[in-house]
Amino acid sequence: GAGVSQSPSNKVTEKGKDVELRCDPISGHTALYWYRQRLGQGLEFLIYFQGNSAPDKSGLPSDRFSAERTGESVSTLTIQRTQQEDSAVYLCASSLGWQPQHFGDGTRLSIL
Amino acid sequence: GIQVEQSPPDLILQEGANSTLRCNFSDSVNNLQWFHQNPWGQLINLFYIPSGTKQNGRLSATTVATERYSLLYISSSQTTDSGVYFCAVVRRAGGGADGLTFGKGTHLIIQP
């Protein structure tokens, strides 16, 4: 597609459940990024992929968070045993190398 | 890590007014982007401007990399300019892709 696509757009789940968020980057973009935005706050960087490799996972908030990417295509962010503090908008971006990052519309995650 | 400070945090203007938003950063950067987050949460790319000056319609931006600041100018403000303006940078290290560090944003309200 023309832009970064994220699914689902909204997700409501119960505390303790696992969730999987999906990101389709702009075709040809080698780098892919995940960010989190809590209500009323700025964006917090979580992880990036260069190809299917994630050089630095230190931004992930806890070991309940994991991410993977298939080649230079789709990425999934998985949150296990969700907690209420995981409620946020999760945004994905992609870029060609260190060129400008382009963002999707995000997944709004609500943990009940 | 790199620090990004934006000012002012809040700005209320009448339609037609001009404004200047500032972004200070604490280290050399190889990526600086300005974004507008609209009331629906979408993050819109305004400028990719690690150095120099760019203009796009009523908006322009200048980054003085040697002095570690960037300015975003909005002229003849319209109500649709309302929202949060974020500055985000990637520290110059390694030269490759990396996550953006965001400032806390300037919340702009344009009144009719």
Tab-separated table of C-alpha atoms in Angstrom:
chain	number	residue	atom	x	y	z
A	1	GLY	CA	0.000	0.000	0.000
A	2	ALA	CA	0.898	3.648	-0.122
A	3	GLY	CA	1.469	4.066	3.611
A	4	VAL	CA	2.226	2.149	6.793
A	5	SER	CA	-0.719	-0.057	7.703
A	6	GLN	CA	-1.460	-1.247	11.228
A	7	SER	CA	-4.030	-3.710	12.504
A	8	PRO	CA	-6.206	-3.891	14.408
A	9	SER	CA	-6.996	-0.177	14.747
A	10	ASN	CA	-8.536	-0.812	18.158
A	11	LYS	CA	-8.141	-3.687	20.589
A	12	VAL	CA	-9.883	-4.188	23.909
A	13	THR	CA	-8.829	-7.150	26.006
A	14	GLU	CA	-8.887	-8.411	29.549
A	15	LYS	CA	-5.926	-8.175	31.867
A	16	GLY	CA	-3.755	-11.273	31.601
A	17	LYS	CA	-4.541	-12.030	27.963
A	18	ASP	CA	-1.928	-12.000	25.190
A	19	VAL	CA	-2.257	-9.570	22.277
A	20	GLU	CA	-0.586	-9.400	18.874
A	21	LEU	CA	-0.286	-6.170	16.908
A	22	ARG	CA	0.575	-6.102	13.231
A	23	CYS	CA	2.444	-3.609	11.062
A	24	ASP	CA	2.810	-3.566	7.269
A	25	PRO	CA	5.567	-1.102	6.314
A	26	ILE	CA	5.832	0.937	3.138
A	27	SER	CA	7.006	-1.352	0.362
A	28	GLY	CA	10.786	-1.228	-0.011
A	29	HIS	CA	11.455	0.314	3.395
A	30	THR	CA	14.292	-1.541	5.060
A	31	ALA	CA	13.826	-0.210	8.597
A	32	LEU	CA	10.755	-0.662	10.773
A	33	TYR	CA	10.088	0.855	14.215
A	34	TRP	CA	7.644	0.381	17.073
A	35	TYR	CA	6.651	3.181	19.466
A	36	ARG	CA	4.204	3.531	22.332
A	37	GLN	CA	2.190	6.635	23.233
A	38	ARG	CA	0.415	6.729	26.564
A	39	LEU	CA	-2.535	9.084	26.942
A	40	GLY	CA	-1.473	12.724	26.810
A	41	GLN	CA	2.204	11.911	26.474
A	42	GLY	CA	4.888	11.867	23.807
A	43	LEU	CA	6.067	8.846	21.881
A	44	GLU	CA	8.340	6.296	23.507
A	45	PHE	CA	10.648	4.264	21.244
A	46	LEU	CA	10.414	0.485	21.772
A	47	ILE	CA	12.409	-1.346	19.087
A	48	TYR	CA	13.546	-1.149	15.493
A	49	PHE	CA	14.369	-3.674	12.786
A	50	GLN	CA	16.927	-3.344	10.040
A	51	GLY	CA	15.710	-6.049	7.695
A	52	ASN	CA	14.592	-8.829	10.026
A	53	SER	CA	17.274	-8.106	12.613
A	54	ALA	CA	16.644	-6.094	15.792
A	55	PRO	CA	20.055	-4.706	16.889
A	56	ASP	CA	18.804	-3.249	20.181
A	57	LYS	CA	15.899	-4.605	22.234
A	58	SER	CA	16.630	-2.533	25.341
A	59	GLY	CA	13.685	-0.196	24.718
A	60	LEU	CA	11.108	-2.932	25.249
A	61	PRO	CA	9.388	-2.166	28.593
A	62	SER	CA	9.554	-5.710	30.002
A	63	ASP	CA	10.131	-9.332	29.025
A	64	ARG	CA	6.386	-9.598	28.350
A	65	PHE	CA	7.012	-7.622	25.145
A	66	SER	CA	8.503	-9.231	22.051
A	67	ALA	CA	8.647	-8.378	18.366
A	68	GLU	CA	9.560	-10.093	15.163
A	69	ARG	CA	9.757	-9.222	11.492
A	70	THR	CA	9.597	-11.397	8.421
A	71	GLY	CA	12.324	-10.290	6.015
A	72	GLU	CA	11.689	-6.635	5.079
A	73	SER	CA	7.954	-7.052	5.400
A	74	VAL	CA	5.376	-7.487	8.129
A	75	SER	CA	6.208	-7.098	11.805
A	76	THR	CA	4.284	-8.215	14.861
A	77	LEU	CA	4.523	-6.847	18.383
A	78	THR	CA	3.329	-9.324	20.998
A	79	ILE	CA	2.435	-8.456	24.571
A	80	GLN	CA	1.990	-11.430	26.900
A	81	ARG	CA	-0.035	-11.407	30.120
A	82	THR	CA	-1.237	-7.857	29.513
A	83	GLN	CA	-1.395	-5.392	32.386
A	84	GLN	CA	-3.457	-2.206	32.678
A	85	GLU	CA	-0.323	-0.077	32.299
A	86	ASP	CA	0.067	-1.545	28.792
A	87	SER	CA	-2.958	0.513	27.685
A	88	ALA	CA	-1.679	2.939	25.052
A	89	VAL	CA	-1.545	3.627	21.336
A	90	TYR	CA	1.124	1.508	19.655
A	91	LEU	CA	2.543	3.156	16.544
A	92	CYS	CA	4.642	1.632	13.821
A	93	ALA	CA	6.899	3.533	11.412
A	94	SER	CA	9.113	2.592	8.505
A	95	SER	CA	11.973	4.228	6.638
A	96	LEU	CA	14.537	3.634	3.951
A	97	GLY	CA	17.676	3.459	6.041
A	98	TRP	CA	18.097	6.651	8.062
A	99	GLN	CA	15.735	8.628	5.830
A	100	PRO	CA	12.499	10.110	7.274
A	101	GLN	CA	10.290	7.789	9.275
A	102	HIS	CA	6.674	7.497	8.176
A	103	PHE	CA	4.055	6.494	10.732
A	104	GLY	CA	0.923	4.386	10.607
A	105	ASP	CA	-2.300	5.387	12.349
A	106	GLY	CA	-1.576	3.132	15.329
A	107	THR	CA	-3.382	0.468	17.328
A	108	ARG	CA	-5.301	1.751	20.347
A	109	LEU	CA	-4.946	-0.923	23.029
A	110	SER	CA	-7.207	-0.911	26.077
A	111	ILE	CA	-6.699	-3.381	28.909
A	112	LEU	CA	-9.715	-3.877	31.139
B	1	GLY	CA	20.510	9.290	25.856
B	2	ILE	CA	19.822	12.441	23.876
B	3	GLN	CA	17.502	15.048	25.404
B	4	VAL	CA	14.894	16.932	23.378
B	5	GLU	CA	13.180	19.979	24.828
B	6	GLN	CA	10.329	21.795	23.145
B	7	SER	CA	8.910	25.202	23.917
B	8	PRO	CA	6.424	26.551	24.612
B	9	PRO	CA	4.470	23.566	25.997
B	10	ASP	CA	1.145	25.258	25.251
B	11	LEU	CA	0.168	28.023	22.842
B	12	ILE	CA	-3.228	29.596	22.200
B	13	LEU	CA	-3.556	31.931	19.214
B	14	GLN	CA	-6.227	33.625	17.172
B	15	GLU	CA	-6.755	32.561	13.595
B	16	GLY	CA	-4.412	34.442	11.287
B	17	ALA	CA	-1.593	34.801	13.821
B	18	ASN	CA	1.982	33.640	13.280
B	19	SER	CA	3.918	31.394	15.669
B	20	THR	CA	7.376	29.995	16.289
B	21	LEU	CA	7.954	26.665	17.987
B	22	ARG	CA	11.394	25.732	19.273
B	23	CYS	CA	13.220	22.428	19.724
B	24	ASN	CA	16.533	22.138	21.554
B	25	PHE	CA	18.542	18.923	21.527
B	26	SER	CA	21.547	17.855	23.543
B	27	ASP	CA	23.748	16.052	21.003
B	28	SER	CA	24.627	15.913	17.308
B	29	VAL	CA	21.872	14.378	15.187
B	30	ASN	CA	21.610	12.759	11.786
B	31	ASN	CA	17.818	12.914	11.669
B	32	LEU	CA	15.427	15.597	12.852
B	33	GLN	CA	11.737	15.490	12.024
B	34	TRP	CA	8.790	17.753	12.862
B	35	PHE	CA	5.364	16.137	13.170
B	36	HIS	CA	1.827	17.388	13.644
B	37	GLN	CA	-0.443	15.094	15.646
B	38	ASN	CA	-3.998	15.989	14.784
B	39	PRO	CA	-6.982	15.613	17.158
B	40	TRP	CA	-7.603	12.114	15.758
B	41	GLY	CA	-4.133	11.013	16.822
B	42	GLN	CA	-2.624	10.775	13.364
B	43	LEU	CA	1.038	11.699	13.181
B	44	ILE	CA	1.692	13.767	10.073
B	45	ASN	CA	5.200	14.328	8.730
B	46	LEU	CA	5.916	18.035	8.336
B	47	PHE	CA	9.637	18.239	7.751
B	48	TYR	CA	12.752	16.090	7.647
B	49	ILE	CA	15.357	18.699	8.496
B	50	PRO	CA	18.610	17.623	10.194
B	51	SER	CA	20.093	20.926	8.985
B	52	GLY	CA	19.204	23.931	6.870
B	53	THR	CA	15.892	25.556	6.002
B	54	LYS	CA	12.801	24.225	4.266
B	55	GLN	CA	9.396	25.668	3.427
B	56	ASN	CA	6.083	24.036	2.639
B	57	GLY	CA	3.220	26.471	2.124
B	58	ARG	CA	2.507	28.344	5.354
B	59	LEU	CA	5.005	26.240	7.282
B	60	SER	CA	8.755	26.524	7.334
B	61	ALA	CA	11.516	25.091	9.476
B	62	THR	CA	15.131	25.870	10.227
B	63	THR	CA	17.677	23.668	11.982
B	64	VAL	CA	20.986	25.076	13.177
B	65	ALA	CA	22.828	21.832	13.816
B	66	THR	CA	25.977	23.483	15.230
B	67	GLU	CA	23.881	25.195	17.912
B	68	ARG	CA	21.578	22.195	18.428
B	69	TYR	CA	18.191	23.749	17.867
B	70	SER	CA	15.389	23.768	15.341
B	71	LEU	CA	12.516	26.182	14.785
B	72	LEU	CA	9.126	25.570	13.213
B	73	TYR	CA	7.289	28.617	11.860
B	74	ILE	CA	3.568	28.651	11.215
B	75	SER	CA	2.199	31.685	9.410
B	76	SER	CA	-1.419	32.820	9.005
B	77	SER	CA	-2.660	30.124	11.399
B	78	GLN	CA	-5.876	28.249	10.639
B	79	THR	CA	-8.076	26.269	13.027
B	80	THR	CA	-6.953	23.080	11.276
B	81	ASP	CA	-3.416	23.788	12.525
B	82	SER	CA	-4.556	22.915	16.040
B	83	GLY	CA	-2.989	19.858	17.622
B	84	VAL	CA	0.331	18.801	19.090
B	85	TYR	CA	3.603	19.523	17.315
B	86	PHE	CA	6.443	17.123	18.024
B	87	CYS	CA	10.127	17.442	17.323
B	88	ALA	CA	12.019	14.140	17.162
B	89	VAL	CA	15.683	13.316	16.586
B	90	VAL	CA	18.071	10.428	16.036
B	91	ARG	CA	21.446	10.868	17.657
B	92	ARG	CA	24.425	10.840	15.277
B	93	ALA	CA	26.046	7.522	16.177
B	94	GLY	CA	26.767	4.593	13.885
B	95	GLY	CA	25.154	6.381	10.941
B	96	GLY	CA	22.406	3.854	10.495
B	97	ALA	CA	18.716	3.699	11.259
B	98	ASP	CA	17.622	4.090	14.858
B	99	GLY	CA	14.575	5.066	16.882
B	100	LEU	CA	13.472	8.665	17.177
B	101	THR	CA	13.629	10.417	20.534
B	102	PHE	CA	10.625	12.695	20.842
B	103	GLY	CA	10.173	15.901	22.746
B	104	LYS	CA	7.073	16.374	24.873
B	105	GLY	CA	5.437	18.487	22.198
B	106	THR	CA	3.832	21.904	21.867
B	107	HIS	CA	0.048	21.865	22.223
B	108	LEU	CA	-1.280	24.502	19.811
B	109	ILE	CA	-4.851	25.757	19.863
B	110	ILE	CA	-6.024	28.115	17.117
B	111	GLN	CA	-9.220	29.929	18.004
B	112	PRO	CA	-11.569	31.228	15.273
